[in-house]
Coordinates of C-alpha atoms in Angstrom, one line a residue:
Chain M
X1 CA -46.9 -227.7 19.9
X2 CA -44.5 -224.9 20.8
X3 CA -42.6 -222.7 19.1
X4 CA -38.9 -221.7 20.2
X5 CA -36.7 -219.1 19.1
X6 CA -32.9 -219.0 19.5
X7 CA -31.1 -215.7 18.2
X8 CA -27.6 -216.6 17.3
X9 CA -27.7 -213.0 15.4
X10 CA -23.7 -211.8 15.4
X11 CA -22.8 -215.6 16.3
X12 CA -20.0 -217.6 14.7
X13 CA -20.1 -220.6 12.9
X14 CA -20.2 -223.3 15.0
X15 CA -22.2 -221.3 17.8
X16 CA -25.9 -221.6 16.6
X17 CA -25.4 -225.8 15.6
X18 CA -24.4 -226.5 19.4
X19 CA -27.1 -224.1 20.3
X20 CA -29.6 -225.7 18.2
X21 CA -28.2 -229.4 18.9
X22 CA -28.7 -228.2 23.1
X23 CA -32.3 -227.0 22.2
X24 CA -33.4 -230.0 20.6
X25 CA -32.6 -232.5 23.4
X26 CA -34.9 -230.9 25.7
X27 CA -38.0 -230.2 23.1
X28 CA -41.4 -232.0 23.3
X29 CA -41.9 -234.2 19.8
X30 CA -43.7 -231.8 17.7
X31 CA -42.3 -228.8 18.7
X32 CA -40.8 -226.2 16.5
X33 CA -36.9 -224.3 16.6
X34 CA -36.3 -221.3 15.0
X35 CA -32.8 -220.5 15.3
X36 CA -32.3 -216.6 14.0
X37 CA -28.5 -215.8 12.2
X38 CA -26.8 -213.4 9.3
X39 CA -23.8 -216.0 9.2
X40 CA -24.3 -217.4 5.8
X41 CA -22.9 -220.4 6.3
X42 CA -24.9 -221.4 9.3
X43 CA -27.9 -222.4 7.0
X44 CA -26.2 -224.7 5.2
X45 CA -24.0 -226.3 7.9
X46 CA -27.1 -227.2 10.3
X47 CA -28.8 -228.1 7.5
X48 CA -26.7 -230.5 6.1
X49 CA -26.7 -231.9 9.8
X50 CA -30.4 -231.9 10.1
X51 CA -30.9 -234.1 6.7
X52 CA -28.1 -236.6 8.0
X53 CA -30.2 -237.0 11.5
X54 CA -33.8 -237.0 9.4
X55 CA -35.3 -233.3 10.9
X56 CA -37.4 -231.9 8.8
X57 CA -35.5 -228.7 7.8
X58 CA -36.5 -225.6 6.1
X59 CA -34.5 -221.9 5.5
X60 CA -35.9 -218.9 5.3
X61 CA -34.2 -216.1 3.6
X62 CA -35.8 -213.4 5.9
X63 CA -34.0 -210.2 4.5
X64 CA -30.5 -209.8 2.8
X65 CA -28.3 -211.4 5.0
X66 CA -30.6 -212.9 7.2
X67 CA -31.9 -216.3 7.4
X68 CA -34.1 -218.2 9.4
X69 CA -33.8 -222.1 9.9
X70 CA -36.6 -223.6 10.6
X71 CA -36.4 -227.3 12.5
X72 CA -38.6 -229.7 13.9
X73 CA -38.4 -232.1 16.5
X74 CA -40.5 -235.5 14.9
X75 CA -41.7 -238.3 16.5
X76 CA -39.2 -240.4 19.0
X77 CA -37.2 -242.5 16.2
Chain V
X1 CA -42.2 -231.9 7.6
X2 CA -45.2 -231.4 9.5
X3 CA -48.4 -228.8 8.7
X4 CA -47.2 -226.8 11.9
X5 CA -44.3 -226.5 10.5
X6 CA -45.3 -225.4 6.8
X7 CA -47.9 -223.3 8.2
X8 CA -45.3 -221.7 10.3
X9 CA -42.9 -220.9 7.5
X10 CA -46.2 -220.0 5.0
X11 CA -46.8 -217.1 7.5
X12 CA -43.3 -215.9 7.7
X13 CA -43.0 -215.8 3.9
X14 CA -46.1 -213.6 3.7
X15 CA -44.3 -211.0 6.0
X16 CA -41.7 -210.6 4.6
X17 CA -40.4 -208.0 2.6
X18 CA -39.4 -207.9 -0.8
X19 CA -35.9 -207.3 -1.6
X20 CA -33.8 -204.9 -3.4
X21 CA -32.4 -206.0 -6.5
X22 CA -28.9 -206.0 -7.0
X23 CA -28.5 -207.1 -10.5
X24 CA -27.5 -203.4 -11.4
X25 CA -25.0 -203.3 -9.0
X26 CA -23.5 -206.4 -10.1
X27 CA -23.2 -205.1 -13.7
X28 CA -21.6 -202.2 -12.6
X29 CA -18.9 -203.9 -10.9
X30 CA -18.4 -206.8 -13.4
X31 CA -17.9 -204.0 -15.8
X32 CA -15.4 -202.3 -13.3
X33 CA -13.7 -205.4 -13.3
X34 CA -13.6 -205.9 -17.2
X35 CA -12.0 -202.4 -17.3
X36 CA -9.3 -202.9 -14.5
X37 CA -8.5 -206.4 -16.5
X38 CA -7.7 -204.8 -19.8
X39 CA -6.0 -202.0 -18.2
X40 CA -4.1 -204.7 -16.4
X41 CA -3.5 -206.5 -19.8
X42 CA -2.3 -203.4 -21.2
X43 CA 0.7 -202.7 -18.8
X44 CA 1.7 -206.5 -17.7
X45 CA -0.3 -209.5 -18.7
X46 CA 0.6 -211.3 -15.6
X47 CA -1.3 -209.1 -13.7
X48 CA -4.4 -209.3 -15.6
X49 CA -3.8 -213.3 -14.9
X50 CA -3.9 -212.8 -11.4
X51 CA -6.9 -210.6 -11.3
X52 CA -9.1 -213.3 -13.2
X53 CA -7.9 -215.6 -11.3
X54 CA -8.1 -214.4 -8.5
X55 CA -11.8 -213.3 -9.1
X56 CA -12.6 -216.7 -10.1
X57 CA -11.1 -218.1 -6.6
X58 CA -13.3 -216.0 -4.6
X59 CA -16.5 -216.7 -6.8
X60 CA -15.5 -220.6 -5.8
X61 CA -15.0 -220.0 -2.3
X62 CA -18.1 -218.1 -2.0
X63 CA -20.4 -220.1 -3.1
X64 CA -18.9 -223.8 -2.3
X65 CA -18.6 -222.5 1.5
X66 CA -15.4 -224.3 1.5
X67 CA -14.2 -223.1 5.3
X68 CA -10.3 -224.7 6.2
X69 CA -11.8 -223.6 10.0
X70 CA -14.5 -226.1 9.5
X71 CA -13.1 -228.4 7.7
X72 CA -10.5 -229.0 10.9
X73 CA -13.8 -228.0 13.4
X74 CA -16.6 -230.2 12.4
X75 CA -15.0 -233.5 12.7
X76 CA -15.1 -232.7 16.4
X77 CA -18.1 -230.9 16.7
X78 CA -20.8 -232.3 14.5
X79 CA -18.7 -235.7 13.1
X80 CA -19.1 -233.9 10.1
X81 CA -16.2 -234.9 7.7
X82 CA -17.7 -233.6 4.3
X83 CA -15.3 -230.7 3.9
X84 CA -12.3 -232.2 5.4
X85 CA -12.4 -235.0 2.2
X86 CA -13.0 -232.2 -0.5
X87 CA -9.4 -230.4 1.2
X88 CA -8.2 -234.3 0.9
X89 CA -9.6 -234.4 -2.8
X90 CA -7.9 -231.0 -3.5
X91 CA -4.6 -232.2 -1.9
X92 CA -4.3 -235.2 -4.1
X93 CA -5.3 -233.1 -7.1
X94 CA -2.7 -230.7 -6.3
X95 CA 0.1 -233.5 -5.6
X96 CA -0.6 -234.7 -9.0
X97 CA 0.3 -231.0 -10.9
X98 CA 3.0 -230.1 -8.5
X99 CA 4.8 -233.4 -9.5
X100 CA 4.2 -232.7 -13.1
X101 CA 5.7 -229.5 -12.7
X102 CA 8.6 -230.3 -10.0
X103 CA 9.4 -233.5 -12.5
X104 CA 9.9 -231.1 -15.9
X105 CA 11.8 -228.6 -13.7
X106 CA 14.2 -231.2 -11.8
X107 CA 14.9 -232.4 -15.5
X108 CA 16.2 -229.6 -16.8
X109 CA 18.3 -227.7 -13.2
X110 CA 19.7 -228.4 -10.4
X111 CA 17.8 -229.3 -7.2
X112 CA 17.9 -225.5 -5.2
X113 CA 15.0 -225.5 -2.4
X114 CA 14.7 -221.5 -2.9
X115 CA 13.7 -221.9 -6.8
X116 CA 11.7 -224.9 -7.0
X117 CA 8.4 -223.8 -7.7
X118 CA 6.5 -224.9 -4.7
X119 CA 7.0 -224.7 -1.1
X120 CA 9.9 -226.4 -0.4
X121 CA 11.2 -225.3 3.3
X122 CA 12.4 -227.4 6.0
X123 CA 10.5 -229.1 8.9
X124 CA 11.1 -229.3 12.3
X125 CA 8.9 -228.5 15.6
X126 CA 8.4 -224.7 14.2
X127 CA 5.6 -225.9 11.9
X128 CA 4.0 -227.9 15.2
X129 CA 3.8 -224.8 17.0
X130 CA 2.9 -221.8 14.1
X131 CA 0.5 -225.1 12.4
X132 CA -1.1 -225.0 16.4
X133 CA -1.2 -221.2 17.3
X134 CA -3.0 -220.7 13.4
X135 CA -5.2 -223.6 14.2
X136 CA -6.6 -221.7 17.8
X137 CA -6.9 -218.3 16.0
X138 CA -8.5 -219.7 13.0
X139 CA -11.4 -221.4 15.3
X140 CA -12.0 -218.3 17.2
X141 CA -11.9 -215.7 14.6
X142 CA -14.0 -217.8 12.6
X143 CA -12.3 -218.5 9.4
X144 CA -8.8 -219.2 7.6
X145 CA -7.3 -216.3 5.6
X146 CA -9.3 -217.1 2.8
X147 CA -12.2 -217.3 4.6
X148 CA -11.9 -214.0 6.2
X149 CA -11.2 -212.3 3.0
X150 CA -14.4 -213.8 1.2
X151 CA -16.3 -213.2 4.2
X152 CA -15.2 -209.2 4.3
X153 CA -16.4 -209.5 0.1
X154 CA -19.8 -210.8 1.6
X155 CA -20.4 -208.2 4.3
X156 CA -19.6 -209.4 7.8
X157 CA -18.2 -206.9 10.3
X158 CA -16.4 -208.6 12.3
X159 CA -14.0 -210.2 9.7
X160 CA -12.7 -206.9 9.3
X161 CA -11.5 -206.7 13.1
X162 CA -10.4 -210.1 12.2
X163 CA -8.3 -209.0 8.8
X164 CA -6.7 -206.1 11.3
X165 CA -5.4 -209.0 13.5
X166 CA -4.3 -210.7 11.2
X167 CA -1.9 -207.9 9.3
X168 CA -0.4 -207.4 13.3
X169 CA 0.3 -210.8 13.7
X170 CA 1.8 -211.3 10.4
X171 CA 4.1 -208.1 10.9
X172 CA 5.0 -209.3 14.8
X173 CA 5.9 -212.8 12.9
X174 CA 8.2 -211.0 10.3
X175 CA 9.5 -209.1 13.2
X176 CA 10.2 -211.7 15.4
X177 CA 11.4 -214.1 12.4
X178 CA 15.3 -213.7 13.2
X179 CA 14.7 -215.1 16.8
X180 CA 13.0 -218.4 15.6
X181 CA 15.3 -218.0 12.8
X182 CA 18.6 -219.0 15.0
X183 CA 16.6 -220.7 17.4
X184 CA 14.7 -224.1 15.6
X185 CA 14.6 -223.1 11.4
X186 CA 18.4 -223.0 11.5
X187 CA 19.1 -226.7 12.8
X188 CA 15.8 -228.0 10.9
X189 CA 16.8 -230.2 7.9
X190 CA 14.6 -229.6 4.5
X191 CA 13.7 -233.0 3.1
X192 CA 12.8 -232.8 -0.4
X193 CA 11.4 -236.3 -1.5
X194 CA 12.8 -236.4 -5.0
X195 CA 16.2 -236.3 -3.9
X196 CA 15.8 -240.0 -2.2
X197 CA 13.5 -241.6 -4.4
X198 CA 12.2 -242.0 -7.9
X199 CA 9.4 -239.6 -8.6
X200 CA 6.7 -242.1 -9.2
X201 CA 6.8 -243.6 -5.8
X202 CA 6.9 -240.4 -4.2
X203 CA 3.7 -239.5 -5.8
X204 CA 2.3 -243.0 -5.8
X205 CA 2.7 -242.9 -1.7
X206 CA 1.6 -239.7 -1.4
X207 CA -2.0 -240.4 -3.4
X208 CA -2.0 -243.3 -1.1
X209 CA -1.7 -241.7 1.9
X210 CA -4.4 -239.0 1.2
X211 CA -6.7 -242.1 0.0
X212 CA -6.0 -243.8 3.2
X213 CA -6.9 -240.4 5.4
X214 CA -10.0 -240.2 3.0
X215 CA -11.3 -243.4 3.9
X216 CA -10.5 -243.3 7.5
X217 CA -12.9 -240.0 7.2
X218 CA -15.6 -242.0 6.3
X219 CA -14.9 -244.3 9.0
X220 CA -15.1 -242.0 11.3
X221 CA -18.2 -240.3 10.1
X222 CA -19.9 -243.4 10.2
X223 CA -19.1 -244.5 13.8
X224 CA -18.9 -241.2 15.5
X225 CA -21.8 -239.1 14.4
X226 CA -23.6 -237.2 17.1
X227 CA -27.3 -237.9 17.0
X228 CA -29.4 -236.8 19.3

């Protein structure tokens, strides 16, 4: 299992999704994304995404104004 | 969710660090508010309207993260189409009071475009092209007007650089009004629905219309949802 990290710190909206969405494709089953941002809306925007496609998704308020999304890549559907 | 994966986010609650609590600043500035609102009251009652309205707008906005930029961006993106029926929802809502209210007014004056309350202004190719230069500035920058100004409330930096754009192009666009004026708003005709047809088609088609777009969102969600 590996662990990946994607800052999207300072990104826009619809930045860290695609940059998660990109990440995913090319991650080993099992693995791990942590995607890093202070853009409050980001949480709940991949989120909602990531219960539609059936990711097991968790956020992490990490300090004020920063959260950390946690999402894994399961078993090939 | 896998044990990794809980294991993972176990640890990173453990480090993390507790919080300052804001619950006394929020008193403080509730209270503010109170204060400015019967000052308000005092002077001009309208204005003390506004204010709680106002407040109670932003309070919405903030915490239904209802985004105009990605309500128009996520149908593309993501095939999201969640926040694009709640504007439809809201539209239809809206249609419904604004025909109450046209409908009492139009019985009792004349029809004038500059005093019905509502928009009423005329249409033509100028809305194509302001409706398509707001839609690329509202992408980049992140956020409609309303957005930008409940995003500055929450703390983001860069909707401040955003809010300074934004007074520049709206000054430019009152400077420039004259030219665009004479040009394409002068020749545009103003329809005004109620004018043509009974009021209870008007709204009747319009409710349709919106129901129609709604449903064809959920199409579209269905069949065009990205998975990976």
């Amino acid at each position: 299992m590996a662990v990946r990290e994607i800052d999207c710190l300072c990104e826009l909206c619809p930045v860290p999704l695609l940059k998660a969405m990109k990440e995913l494709k090319t991650m080993e089953p099992g693995d791990v994304v942590i995607i890093r941002s202070d853009h409050s809306c980001v949480g709940i925007n991949i989120k909602e995404w990531a219960v539609k496609n059936q990711y097991p998704v968790e956020i992490v308020e990490a300090e004020d104004g920063e959260w950390e999304i946690y999402i894994e890549k399961i078993k090939e559907k | 969710m896998s044990n990794e994966m809980a294991r993972l986010i176990e640890r990173r609650n453990r480090t993390k660090k507790t919080k300052k609590t804001q619950i006394f600043l929020g008193i403080f500035f509730l209270f503010c508010a109170i204060i400015l609102c019967a000052e308000l009251w005092q002077k001009e009652y309208r204005l003390a309207v506004c204010w709680i309205f106002g407040i109670g707008i932003g309070v919405v906005l903030r915490y239904s993260r209802f985004c105009f930029a990605s309500a128009f961006r996520d149908p593309f993106l993501t095939g999201n189409t969640r926040l694009l029926r709640g504007m439809l929802l809201a539209m239809m809502v809206s249609t419904i009071g604004f025909a109450v209210i046209q409908y009492n007014y139009i019985q009792k004056n004349t029809i004038e475009y500059d005093l019905i309350p509502g928009a009423v202004s005329s249409v033509g190719i100028h809305v194509i092209i302001g409706a398509f230069l707001f839609g690329v500035g509202m992408v980049i920058a992140g956020g409609c007007s309303s957005g930008v100004l409940m995003r500055i409330g929450e703390g983001h930096a860069l909707q401040w650089i955003v809010l300074f754009g934004f007074l520049i192009g709206t000054v430019l666009g009152a400077k420039h009004y004259d030219f665009w004026y004479q040009h394409i708003i002068y020749n545009a005709k103003t329809i005004y629905f109620l004018e043509y047809f009974d009021f209870k088609i008007v709204v009747l088609v319009q409710l349709m219309v919106l129901f129609g777009l709604y449903v064809l969102a959920i199409w579209y969600e269905n069949k065009y949802r990205k998975d990976i």
